[in-house]
Coordinates of C-alpha atoms in Angstrom, one line a residue:
M1 CA 49.7 -77.1 -94.7
A2 CA 46.4 -78.7 -93.5
N3 CA 45.9 -82.1 -95.0
T4 CA 42.5 -83.2 -96.3
Y5 CA 39.8 -84.5 -94.0
L6 CA 38.6 -87.2 -96.4
S7 CA 42.1 -88.7 -96.6
R8 CA 42.1 -89.6 -92.9
L9 CA 38.3 -90.0 -92.2
I10 CA 38.1 -93.8 -92.4
R11 CA 41.3 -94.3 -90.3
K12 CA 40.0 -91.8 -87.7
Q13 CA 36.7 -93.6 -87.5
A14 CA 38.4 -97.0 -87.2
Q15 CA 40.4 -95.7 -84.2
K16 CA 37.1 -94.6 -82.6
Y17 CA 34.8 -97.5 -83.5
G18 CA 37.1 -100.5 -84.1
D19 CA 35.1 -103.6 -84.8
K20 CA 31.7 -101.9 -84.9
V21 CA 30.0 -102.4 -88.3
A22 CA 30.6 -99.6 -90.8
L23 CA 29.1 -101.1 -93.9
R24 CA 26.7 -103.9 -94.9
Y25 CA 26.1 -105.3 -98.4
R26 CA 24.0 -108.1 -99.8
D27 CA 25.7 -111.3 -100.9
Y28 CA 23.4 -112.4 -103.7
K29 CA 24.7 -115.9 -103.7
T30 CA 23.7 -116.6 -100.1
E31 CA 21.0 -113.9 -99.9
T32 CA 22.5 -112.6 -96.7
W33 CA 23.8 -109.2 -95.6
K34 CA 27.6 -109.2 -95.0
P35 CA 29.1 -106.8 -92.4
V36 CA 32.3 -104.8 -92.9
T37 CA 33.8 -103.4 -89.6
W38 CA 35.5 -100.0 -89.4
N39 CA 38.8 -101.7 -88.8
Y40 CA 38.5 -103.9 -91.9
F41 CA 37.2 -100.9 -93.9
S42 CA 40.2 -98.9 -92.9
D43 CA 42.6 -101.7 -93.7
L44 CA 41.1 -102.1 -97.2
V45 CA 41.4 -98.4 -97.9
E46 CA 45.1 -98.6 -97.0
V47 CA 45.5 -101.7 -99.3
V48 CA 43.8 -99.8 -102.2
A49 CA 46.0 -96.7 -101.6
N50 CA 49.2 -98.9 -101.7
A51 CA 48.0 -100.7 -104.8
L52 CA 47.3 -97.4 -106.6
V53 CA 50.8 -96.2 -105.9
G54 CA 52.1 -99.6 -107.2
L55 CA 50.3 -99.1 -110.5
G56 CA 52.0 -95.7 -110.9
V57 CA 49.0 -93.6 -110.3
E58 CA 50.2 -90.1 -109.7
E59 CA 49.1 -87.4 -107.3
Q60 CA 46.0 -85.5 -108.6
E61 CA 45.6 -88.1 -111.5
N62 CA 42.0 -89.0 -112.4
V63 CA 40.8 -92.6 -112.0
G64 CA 37.4 -93.7 -113.1
V65 CA 34.8 -95.8 -111.2
F66 CA 32.1 -97.2 -113.5
S67 CA 29.9 -99.3 -111.3
Q68 CA 26.6 -99.6 -109.5
N69 CA 26.7 -99.2 -105.7
M70 CA 29.2 -101.6 -104.2
P71 CA 31.4 -101.4 -101.2
E72 CA 34.4 -101.4 -103.5
C73 CA 33.3 -98.0 -104.8
L74 CA 34.0 -96.6 -101.3
Y75 CA 37.3 -98.5 -100.9
V76 CA 38.5 -97.0 -104.1
D77 CA 37.3 -93.5 -103.2
F78 CA 38.9 -93.3 -99.8
G79 CA 42.0 -95.2 -101.0
A80 CA 42.4 -92.5 -103.7
F81 CA 41.9 -89.7 -101.2
R82 CA 44.8 -91.2 -99.2
D83 CA 47.0 -90.8 -102.3
R84 CA 45.8 -87.3 -103.4
V85 CA 44.2 -89.1 -106.4
V86 CA 41.0 -87.8 -108.0
T87 CA 38.0 -90.1 -108.5
V88 CA 35.6 -89.7 -111.5
P89 CA 32.4 -91.7 -111.0
L90 CA 30.4 -92.8 -114.0
Y91 CA 26.7 -93.9 -113.9
A92 CA 26.4 -97.7 -114.1
T93 CA 23.8 -97.3 -116.9
S94 CA 26.1 -95.0 -119.0
S95 CA 26.2 -95.8 -122.7
E96 CA 29.4 -96.5 -124.6
A97 CA 29.4 -93.0 -126.1
Q98 CA 29.0 -91.4 -122.6
V99 CA 31.8 -93.5 -121.1
H100 CA 34.1 -92.8 -124.1
Y101 CA 33.5 -89.1 -123.7
I102 CA 34.3 -89.0 -120.0
V103 CA 37.3 -91.3 -120.2
E104 CA 38.8 -89.1 -123.0
D105 CA 37.8 -85.8 -121.4
A106 CA 39.3 -86.8 -117.9
G107 CA 42.3 -88.6 -119.4
I108 CA 41.5 -91.7 -117.4
R109 CA 44.2 -94.4 -117.4
Y110 CA 42.7 -96.8 -114.9
L111 CA 38.9 -97.6 -114.8
F112 CA 37.3 -99.6 -112.1
V113 CA 34.1 -101.4 -113.3
G114 CA 31.3 -103.2 -111.5
E115 CA 29.6 -106.0 -113.3
Q116 CA 29.4 -107.6 -116.8
Y117 CA 27.6 -104.6 -118.5
Q118 CA 30.2 -102.1 -117.3
Y119 CA 33.1 -104.4 -118.2
D120 CA 31.7 -105.0 -121.7
V121 CA 31.2 -101.3 -122.3
A122 CA 34.7 -100.5 -120.9
C123 CA 36.3 -103.1 -123.2
R124 CA 34.8 -101.5 -126.3
V125 CA 35.8 -98.1 -125.1
Q126 CA 39.4 -99.2 -124.4
A127 CA 39.7 -100.2 -128.1
L128 CA 38.9 -96.6 -129.0
C129 CA 40.7 -94.6 -126.2
K130 CA 44.4 -93.8 -126.2
S131 CA 44.4 -92.9 -122.5
L132 CA 42.7 -96.0 -121.0
K133 CA 45.5 -98.4 -119.9
Q134 CA 43.8 -101.0 -117.7
I135 CA 40.4 -102.1 -116.5
V136 CA 39.9 -103.3 -112.9
I137 CA 36.8 -105.5 -112.3
F138 CA 35.0 -105.6 -109.0
D139 CA 32.7 -108.6 -109.6
P140 CA 34.7 -111.9 -109.7
D141 CA 31.9 -113.5 -111.8
V142 CA 32.5 -111.2 -114.8
K143 CA 33.6 -113.2 -117.8
K144 CA 36.5 -111.5 -119.6
S145 CA 36.5 -111.1 -123.4
P146 CA 38.6 -113.7 -125.3
G147 CA 42.1 -112.4 -125.7
D148 CA 41.8 -109.9 -122.8
T149 CA 45.1 -110.3 -121.0
N150 CA 45.2 -106.8 -119.7
S151 CA 42.2 -106.4 -117.4
V152 CA 42.5 -107.6 -113.8
Y153 CA 40.0 -108.5 -111.1
F154 CA 39.9 -106.4 -108.0
S155 CA 41.4 -109.2 -105.9
E156 CA 44.4 -109.2 -108.2
F157 CA 44.7 -105.5 -108.0
M158 CA 44.6 -105.6 -104.2
K159 CA 47.5 -108.1 -104.1
N160 CA 49.8 -105.3 -105.2
G161 CA 49.0 -103.4 -101.9
L162 CA 48.3 -106.4 -99.6
Y163 CA 51.4 -105.9 -97.3
K164 CA 51.3 -102.1 -97.8
P165 CA 54.7 -101.9 -99.5
Y166 CA 54.2 -98.2 -100.3
R167 CA 52.9 -97.1 -96.9
M168 CA 55.6 -94.4 -96.5
E169 CA 54.6 -93.0 -99.9
V170 CA 50.9 -93.1 -99.0
D171 CA 51.5 -91.3 -95.7
R172 CA 53.7 -88.7 -97.5
R173 CA 51.0 -88.0 -100.0
S174 CA 48.3 -87.8 -97.4
D175 CA 50.4 -85.5 -95.2
S176 CA 51.1 -83.2 -98.1
S177 CA 47.5 -83.0 -99.3
S178 CA 45.6 -79.7 -99.2
P179 CA 41.9 -78.8 -99.0
E180 CA 42.4 -77.2 -102.4
D181 CA 43.3 -80.5 -104.0
L182 CA 40.7 -81.9 -106.4
A183 CA 38.7 -84.7 -104.8
S184 CA 36.1 -85.6 -107.5
I185 CA 35.0 -84.7 -111.0
L186 CA 31.3 -85.4 -111.4
Y187 CA 29.9 -85.3 -114.9
T188 CA 26.4 -83.8 -115.1
S189 CA 23.8 -85.8 -116.8
G190 CA 23.4 -83.3 -119.7
T191 CA 19.7 -82.6 -120.1
T192 CA 20.5 -79.4 -122.0
G193 CA 23.6 -80.3 -123.9
D194 CA 27.1 -81.9 -123.5
S195 CA 28.0 -83.3 -120.2
K196 CA 30.3 -81.1 -118.1
G197 CA 32.8 -82.3 -115.5
V198 CA 32.0 -80.4 -112.2
I199 CA 35.2 -79.9 -110.2
L200 CA 34.8 -80.6 -106.5
R201 CA 37.7 -79.9 -104.2
H202 CA 38.3 -81.4 -100.7
S203 CA 37.4 -77.9 -99.4
N204 CA 34.0 -78.2 -100.9
Y205 CA 33.2 -81.5 -99.1
E206 CA 34.7 -80.1 -95.9
A207 CA 32.5 -77.0 -96.1
A208 CA 29.5 -79.3 -96.8
F209 CA 30.3 -81.4 -93.7
K210 CA 30.4 -78.3 -91.5
A211 CA 27.1 -77.0 -92.8
N212 CA 25.3 -80.3 -92.6
H213 CA 26.5 -80.9 -89.0
A214 CA 25.0 -77.6 -88.1
R215 CA 21.6 -78.5 -89.7
L216 CA 21.2 -82.3 -89.5
T217 CA 21.9 -82.5 -85.8
D218 CA 20.3 -85.9 -85.1
L219 CA 22.3 -88.2 -87.4
G220 CA 24.7 -90.4 -85.4
E221 CA 26.3 -93.7 -84.7
D222 CA 23.0 -95.5 -84.0
D223 CA 21.6 -94.6 -87.4
V224 CA 21.3 -97.2 -90.2
V225 CA 21.5 -95.5 -93.6
L226 CA 20.3 -97.3 -96.7
N227 CA 22.1 -96.2 -99.9
F228 CA 19.5 -96.2 -102.7
L229 CA 20.6 -93.5 -105.2
P230 CA 23.8 -94.1 -107.2
F231 CA 27.1 -93.0 -105.5
T232 CA 27.7 -91.2 -108.8
H233 CA 24.9 -88.7 -107.9
I234 CA 26.2 -85.9 -105.7
F235 CA 23.2 -86.2 -103.4
E236 CA 24.0 -89.8 -102.5
R237 CA 27.7 -89.3 -102.7
A238 CA 27.9 -86.3 -100.3
W239 CA 25.2 -87.8 -98.0
S240 CA 27.2 -91.1 -97.7
Y241 CA 30.4 -89.4 -96.9
F242 CA 28.6 -87.3 -94.3
S243 CA 26.9 -90.4 -92.9
L244 CA 30.3 -92.1 -92.5
D245 CA 31.6 -88.9 -90.8
C246 CA 28.7 -89.3 -88.3
G247 CA 29.6 -92.9 -87.6
C248 CA 26.4 -94.4 -89.2
T249 CA 26.2 -97.9 -90.6
L250 CA 25.8 -97.7 -94.4
C251 CA 23.8 -100.5 -96.0
I252 CA 24.6 -100.6 -99.7
N253 CA 21.9 -101.4 -102.1
L254 CA 23.4 -102.9 -105.3
R255 CA 20.3 -103.1 -107.4
P256 CA 17.8 -100.2 -107.4
Q257 CA 14.9 -102.5 -108.3
D258 CA 15.4 -104.3 -105.0
V259 CA 15.0 -101.3 -102.8
Q260 CA 11.6 -102.1 -101.4
K261 CA 12.7 -105.6 -100.4
T262 CA 15.9 -104.1 -99.0
M263 CA 14.1 -101.6 -96.9
R264 CA 12.0 -104.3 -95.2
E265 CA 15.2 -106.3 -94.5
I266 CA 17.4 -103.4 -93.3
R267 CA 14.7 -101.3 -91.6
P268 CA 16.7 -98.1 -92.2
T269 CA 16.5 -95.0 -89.9
A270 CA 17.5 -92.7 -92.8
M271 CA 17.7 -92.8 -96.6
C272 CA 18.0 -90.1 -99.2
S273 CA 15.8 -90.4 -102.3
V274 CA 14.2 -88.6 -105.1
P275 CA 10.5 -87.6 -105.0
R276 CA 9.5 -90.5 -107.3
F277 CA 10.1 -93.0 -104.4
W278 CA 7.6 -91.1 -102.2
E279 CA 5.1 -90.7 -105.1
K280 CA 5.0 -94.5 -105.4
V281 CA 4.4 -94.8 -101.6
Y282 CA 1.6 -92.2 -101.8
A283 CA 0.1 -94.0 -104.9
G284 CA 0.2 -97.3 -103.1
V285 CA -1.7 -95.9 -100.1
Q286 CA -4.3 -94.2 -102.3
E287 CA -4.8 -97.5 -104.1
K288 CA -5.3 -99.3 -100.8
I289 CA -7.8 -96.8 -99.7
N290 CA -9.7 -97.1 -103.0
E291 CA -9.9 -100.9 -102.6
T292 CA -11.0 -100.7 -98.9
H293 CA -14.7 -100.2 -97.9
G294 CA -16.7 -99.6 -94.7
P295 CA -15.2 -98.7 -91.3
A296 CA -11.6 -99.6 -92.4
K297 CA -11.7 -97.1 -95.2
W298 CA -13.2 -94.4 -92.9
M299 CA -10.4 -95.0 -90.3
M300 CA -7.7 -94.6 -92.9
L301 CA -9.2 -91.4 -94.3
D302 CA -9.8 -90.0 -90.8
A303 CA -6.2 -90.9 -89.7
I304 CA -4.8 -88.9 -92.7
R305 CA -7.2 -86.0 -91.9
V306 CA -6.2 -86.0 -88.2
G307 CA -2.5 -86.2 -89.2
K308 CA -2.8 -83.2 -91.5
E309 CA -4.5 -81.1 -88.9
H310 CA -2.0 -82.1 -86.2
N311 CA 1.3 -82.0 -88.1
I312 CA 0.6 -79.3 -90.7
D313 CA -2.2 -77.0 -89.5
Y314 CA -0.8 -76.8 -86.0
L315 CA 2.8 -78.0 -85.6
M316 CA 4.1 -76.6 -89.0
N317 CA 2.7 -73.2 -88.1
G318 CA 4.2 -73.2 -84.6
K319 CA 0.9 -73.9 -82.8
T320 CA 0.1 -76.4 -80.0
P321 CA -2.5 -79.0 -81.1
P322 CA -5.6 -79.2 -78.8
S323 CA -5.4 -82.1 -76.4
M324 CA -8.2 -84.1 -78.0
L325 CA -6.6 -83.8 -81.5
H326 CA -3.2 -84.8 -80.0
W327 CA -4.9 -87.8 -78.3
K328 CA -6.4 -88.9 -81.6
Y329 CA -3.1 -88.4 -83.4
Q330 CA -1.3 -90.6 -80.9
L331 CA -3.9 -93.3 -81.3
Y332 CA -3.5 -93.3 -85.1
E333 CA 0.2 -93.2 -84.7
K334 CA 0.2 -96.5 -82.8
T335 CA -2.2 -98.1 -85.2
V336 CA -2.7 -96.9 -88.8
F337 CA 0.6 -94.9 -89.2
S338 CA 2.8 -97.6 -87.5
L339 CA 1.3 -100.3 -89.8
L340 CA 2.0 -98.1 -92.8
K341 CA 5.6 -97.5 -91.8
K342 CA 6.2 -101.1 -91.0
T343 CA 4.8 -102.1 -94.4
V344 CA 7.3 -99.8 -96.1
G345 CA 10.1 -100.7 -93.8
I346 CA 10.7 -97.4 -92.0
E347 CA 9.1 -97.9 -88.6
N348 CA 12.6 -97.0 -87.1
G349 CA 12.8 -93.9 -89.2
N350 CA 14.7 -90.9 -88.0
F351 CA 14.5 -88.7 -91.1
F352 CA 14.5 -89.0 -94.9
P353 CA 16.1 -86.4 -97.1
V354 CA 14.5 -85.9 -100.5
A355 CA 15.6 -83.7 -103.5
G356 CA 16.4 -83.9 -107.2
A357 CA 13.0 -82.8 -108.5
A358 CA 9.8 -81.0 -107.5
I359 CA 7.7 -82.8 -104.9
P360 CA 4.0 -82.9 -105.7
Y361 CA 2.1 -80.9 -103.0
E362 CA -0.3 -83.8 -102.3
V363 CA 2.6 -86.2 -101.7
E364 CA 4.5 -83.9 -99.4
E365 CA 1.3 -83.2 -97.4
F366 CA 0.6 -86.9 -97.1
V367 CA 4.1 -87.9 -95.9
H368 CA 4.1 -85.2 -93.2
S369 CA 0.5 -86.1 -92.2
V370 CA 1.4 -89.7 -91.4
G371 CA 4.4 -88.6 -89.3
I372 CA 7.3 -89.4 -91.6
N373 CA 10.1 -86.9 -91.2
M374 CA 10.7 -86.0 -94.9
I375 CA 13.5 -83.5 -95.2
T376 CA 12.9 -81.6 -98.4
G377 CA 15.9 -80.0 -99.9
Y378 CA 17.5 -78.3 -102.9
G379 CA 21.0 -78.6 -104.3
L380 CA 23.1 -79.1 -107.4
T381 CA 26.3 -81.0 -108.3
E382 CA 27.9 -77.5 -108.4
S383 CA 27.0 -76.8 -104.8
T384 CA 28.2 -80.2 -103.4
A385 CA 24.6 -81.1 -103.0
T386 CA 22.6 -79.3 -100.3
V387 CA 21.8 -75.5 -100.7
S388 CA 18.8 -75.6 -98.5
C389 CA 16.6 -78.1 -96.6
D390 CA 13.9 -78.5 -94.1
W391 CA 14.4 -79.9 -90.6
K392 CA 12.2 -81.6 -88.1
G393 CA 9.4 -79.3 -87.1
D394 CA 10.9 -76.5 -89.2
F395 CA 9.3 -76.8 -92.7
R396 CA 6.8 -75.3 -95.0
L397 CA 4.9 -77.3 -97.6
G398 CA 6.0 -76.3 -101.1
S399 CA 9.3 -74.9 -100.0
V400 CA 12.8 -76.5 -100.1
G401 CA 13.7 -75.3 -96.6
R402 CA 16.1 -72.8 -95.2
V403 CA 19.5 -72.1 -96.7
I404 CA 22.2 -74.1 -94.8
P405 CA 24.9 -72.3 -92.9
G406 CA 27.9 -71.2 -95.0
V407 CA 26.0 -70.8 -98.2
E408 CA 25.0 -67.3 -99.4
L409 CA 22.0 -67.0 -101.7
R410 CA 20.6 -64.1 -103.6
I411 CA 17.8 -63.7 -106.2
G412 CA 19.2 -62.2 -109.4
E413 CA 17.8 -61.3 -112.8
N414 CA 14.7 -63.2 -113.9
S415 CA 14.3 -64.4 -110.3
E416 CA 17.4 -66.6 -110.8
I417 CA 18.8 -68.2 -107.6
Q418 CA 22.5 -67.4 -107.3
L419 CA 25.0 -68.9 -104.8
R420 CA 28.3 -68.2 -103.2
G421 CA 30.2 -70.0 -100.4
G422 CA 32.6 -72.8 -99.5
T423 CA 30.5 -75.6 -101.1
I424 CA 30.3 -74.0 -104.5
T425 CA 32.5 -75.4 -107.3
Q426 CA 35.2 -73.3 -108.9
G427 CA 34.2 -74.5 -112.3
Y428 CA 34.1 -77.2 -115.0
Y429 CA 37.0 -79.4 -115.9
K430 CA 38.9 -78.1 -118.9
K431 CA 35.9 -75.8 -119.9
E432 CA 37.0 -72.3 -119.2
A433 CA 34.2 -70.7 -121.4
K434 CA 31.5 -72.7 -119.7
T435 CA 32.9 -71.8 -116.3
R436 CA 32.9 -68.1 -117.1
E437 CA 29.2 -68.4 -118.3
A438 CA 28.2 -70.1 -115.1
F439 CA 29.3 -67.1 -112.8
T440 CA 28.3 -63.5 -112.6
E441 CA 30.9 -60.8 -112.9
D442 CA 31.0 -60.4 -109.1
G443 CA 31.5 -64.2 -108.5
W444 CA 28.1 -65.6 -107.9
F445 CA 27.2 -69.0 -109.4
K446 CA 24.1 -68.9 -111.6
T447 CA 21.9 -72.0 -110.9
G448 CA 19.5 -71.6 -113.8
D449 CA 16.7 -72.1 -111.3
A450 CA 14.1 -69.4 -110.5
G451 CA 12.7 -68.9 -107.0
Y452 CA 12.0 -66.6 -104.1
V453 CA 12.5 -66.5 -100.3
K454 CA 9.6 -66.0 -98.0
D455 CA 9.8 -66.0 -94.2
G456 CA 13.3 -67.5 -94.4
F457 CA 12.2 -70.4 -96.6
L458 CA 13.3 -70.9 -100.2
Y459 CA 10.7 -71.7 -102.9
L460 CA 11.5 -72.8 -106.4
T461 CA 9.2 -71.7 -109.3
E462 CA 10.8 -73.1 -112.4
R463 CA 13.9 -74.0 -114.3
I464 CA 14.6 -70.9 -116.3
K465 CA 16.0 -72.8 -119.3
D466 CA 12.9 -75.1 -119.3
L467 CA 10.4 -72.2 -119.7
F468 CA 8.3 -72.7 -122.9
K469 CA 6.9 -69.8 -124.9
T470 CA 3.7 -70.6 -126.9
S471 CA 3.2 -69.2 -130.3
N472 CA 0.7 -66.9 -128.6
G473 CA 3.4 -65.4 -126.5
K474 CA 2.4 -67.0 -123.2
Y475 CA 5.1 -68.5 -121.0
I476 CA 4.6 -72.0 -119.6
A477 CA 6.5 -73.7 -116.8
P478 CA 6.2 -77.4 -117.8
Q479 CA 7.6 -78.8 -114.5
A480 CA 4.8 -77.2 -112.5
I481 CA 2.2 -78.9 -114.7
E482 CA 4.0 -82.3 -114.8
T483 CA 4.4 -82.3 -111.0
K484 CA 0.7 -81.7 -110.6
L485 CA -0.4 -84.4 -113.0
V486 CA 2.1 -87.2 -112.2
V487 CA 0.5 -87.9 -108.8
D488 CA -2.4 -89.4 -110.5
R489 CA -2.3 -93.2 -110.1
Y490 CA -3.0 -93.8 -113.8
I491 CA 0.0 -91.7 -114.9
D492 CA 3.6 -93.0 -114.6
Q493 CA 5.5 -90.5 -116.7
I494 CA 4.5 -87.3 -118.5
T495 CA 6.1 -84.6 -120.5
I496 CA 4.5 -81.3 -121.5
I497 CA 4.7 -80.0 -125.0
A498 CA 4.2 -76.2 -125.6
D499 CA 7.3 -74.5 -126.9
E500 CA 6.3 -72.5 -130.1
R501 CA 3.0 -74.3 -130.2
K502 CA -0.5 -72.9 -130.1
F503 CA -1.5 -74.6 -126.9
V504 CA -0.2 -77.1 -124.3
S505 CA -0.3 -80.8 -125.0
A506 CA 1.2 -83.8 -123.3
L507 CA 2.8 -87.2 -124.0
I508 CA 1.7 -89.6 -121.2
V509 CA 3.1 -93.0 -120.2
P510 CA 0.2 -94.6 -118.3
D511 CA 0.6 -96.9 -115.3
Y512 CA -0.2 -99.9 -117.5
A513 CA -1.2 -102.2 -114.6
Q514 CA -3.7 -99.6 -113.3
V515 CA -5.2 -99.0 -116.8
E516 CA -5.5 -102.8 -117.4
K517 CA -7.2 -103.2 -114.0
Y518 CA -9.6 -100.4 -114.9
A519 CA -10.4 -102.2 -118.2
R520 CA -11.1 -105.4 -116.4
D521 CA -13.3 -103.8 -113.8
H522 CA -15.3 -102.0 -116.4
R523 CA -15.4 -104.9 -118.9
I524 CA -13.6 -103.0 -121.6
P525 CA -12.4 -105.5 -124.3
Y526 CA -9.0 -105.0 -125.9
A527 CA -6.5 -106.8 -128.0
G528 CA -3.2 -105.7 -126.6
R529 CA -1.8 -102.5 -125.0
K530 CA -1.9 -100.3 -128.0
D531 CA -5.5 -101.2 -128.6
L532 CA -6.4 -100.6 -125.0
L533 CA -4.9 -97.1 -125.0
A534 CA -6.8 -96.2 -128.1
R535 CA -10.2 -97.1 -126.6
P536 CA -12.5 -94.1 -126.2
E537 CA -13.3 -95.2 -122.6
I538 CA -9.6 -94.9 -121.6
T539 CA -9.2 -91.6 -123.4
A540 CA -12.2 -90.3 -121.5
L541 CA -10.8 -91.6 -118.2
F542 CA -7.6 -89.7 -118.7
R543 CA -9.4 -86.6 -119.9
M544 CA -11.5 -86.5 -116.8
R545 CA -8.6 -87.0 -114.4
I546 CA -6.4 -84.4 -116.1
D547 CA -9.1 -81.8 -116.1
T548 CA -9.7 -82.4 -112.4
L549 CA -6.1 -82.0 -111.5
Q550 CA -5.3 -79.0 -113.7
Q551 CA -8.2 -76.7 -112.5
E552 CA -5.8 -74.4 -110.6
F553 CA -3.9 -73.5 -113.8
A554 CA -4.7 -70.6 -116.1
H555 CA -6.6 -71.6 -119.2
Y556 CA -3.5 -71.2 -121.5
E557 CA -1.5 -73.5 -119.1
Q558 CA -3.9 -76.4 -119.2
V559 CA -3.4 -79.5 -121.3
K560 CA -5.7 -79.4 -124.3
R561 CA -4.7 -82.6 -126.0
F562 CA -2.6 -85.7 -125.0
T563 CA -1.3 -88.9 -126.4
L564 CA -1.0 -92.2 -124.4
L565 CA 2.2 -94.0 -125.2
P566 CA 2.4 -97.8 -125.2
E567 CA 6.1 -97.8 -124.1
P568 CA 7.8 -95.8 -121.3
F569 CA 10.5 -93.2 -122.0
S570 CA 13.9 -94.9 -121.9
M571 CA 17.6 -94.3 -121.5
E572 CA 18.3 -96.7 -124.4
R573 CA 16.6 -94.3 -126.8
G574 CA 18.4 -91.3 -125.1
E575 CA 15.1 -89.9 -123.7
L576 CA 16.2 -90.1 -120.1
T577 CA 19.5 -89.2 -118.4
N578 CA 21.2 -91.5 -116.0
T579 CA 19.4 -89.7 -113.2
L580 CA 16.1 -90.4 -115.0
K581 CA 15.5 -86.8 -115.9
L582 CA 13.8 -86.2 -119.2
K583 CA 15.8 -84.9 -122.2
R584 CA 13.0 -82.8 -123.8
S585 CA 14.9 -82.2 -127.0
V586 CA 15.3 -85.9 -127.6
V587 CA 11.7 -86.7 -126.8
A588 CA 10.6 -83.9 -129.1
Q589 CA 12.6 -85.5 -131.9
N590 CA 11.7 -89.1 -131.2
Y591 CA 8.0 -88.4 -131.0
K592 CA 7.8 -85.6 -133.6
E593 CA 5.1 -87.3 -135.7
L594 CA 2.8 -88.0 -132.7
I595 CA 3.3 -84.5 -131.4
D596 CA 2.6 -82.9 -134.8
K597 CA -0.6 -85.0 -135.0
M598 CA -1.9 -83.4 -131.8
Y599 CA -1.7 -80.0 -133.5
E600 CA -3.4 -81.1 -136.7
D601 CA -6.8 -79.6 -137.5
V602 CA -6.2 -76.6 -135.2
P603 CA -7.6 -73.4 -136.6
E604 CA -5.2 -70.5 -137.0

């Protein structure tokens, strides 16, 4: 029986790299980055594996990890893999109800938590859950609840495995492991209903490694990878495991709000992200251009124009740029583009995978024009992340790249993308009916996404379940409209309303700083944010910008009315998932009065 690759990955890398740095993390007390060598990483994994056995954790038992990104998350993951134990990650921002559901559903006895918020939630859940036996706390500064004599700090937990008293049992478990063992259960964020636990086996990860090694050929031991998305997200999780397999140094970002500061400190060569990150980079550059005048402004605009012609009009289409164009591009590369990259912190950039939502065309065009290797991709939790992706010099704007080796794709009924292959889940944890619904009779996984393949590149059109039908019988793809409008620098968040309505409307969360600046520049008086957003000058500004951006849409697809919201959509009100995707049904309920008001006085 072949044992699992992940159970021996860290030990194998320690034998190869020894005291080379494997991980870095910020010590917030000293504001310095602490290194963790491969040897130390491997030793901690063995200690965790021994401590888990000491607790009585059984083979293929589920343990939970409820934390923001911390090195301890990886120690627990790989220690669990040594023991044939299954890890169940929970988003650090999860509510008490979400944690309660997952702990009960997965039958979790031991839950590792990160900081104070996660501990406090876990304590309340423990009082309600029969299964939860003990909480293990990563952060030593967490203050335990009065009377809590059961929870232990991670350092106390590690003492049980310090001298590796169960090393023979750990080795026995690892040697008897199988690729068909469960590795992880990842609970989906639940935009369309109850959260489902996606079963990922070791064989899924191993198939993903094989496929990505064949596609992402440039990732190696000299790369510095910044972790930005939560490890709970399959994109970051699978990418981080793959980066470790490639011998990269992982730099773990604890707090997402610090990412821009972290990038300038770490200067990463690679980082996976969602489109919103690059939308903000694009918006920042556009704002800089708008504030600049004279020759400097002309130079920035000309640099982007030259970059587009060189990288997209020629290279993307397999053509050789003319020598004069190439000379101009090299000049701008050494001046304008290098300054931009240095400002962001990516002047050492190798490539930057991006997925998780649709990328606005203007943003993708800009990023490629300035010479940043954005690797656009598509994937799901159920496919162990990547289904398709671009590669350097092999991309098409608007597509999500070529299907990776080992994954089969076909277009089914209603243009649905359907998948088969070694990376595809075998189903949902304890949900046989949902599993049956997710597959066709001949065994293909139904993604729920619509798309098509052209010249070997996959293009997404819409999320089938998200299609709206107006009361006039017209079908609307809200994501396409939202993706087009959200690039505007005055718009931070937007959701389209159209289902069973006479026309398309929108709820818009403005970029408040930009709107306030506009008011100051145009001497518009206001007494607070709500008053400002109600001013006719601001309404006219948004009307003009929306109409300009939506010209390409059919008349029935265009936003006729909109409401500017004084507060952003939030997770606290249930409007956003842990991956910041909008829960349309919750938004429709929370803003029902405002939505209904947009349809008042409309003739039948």
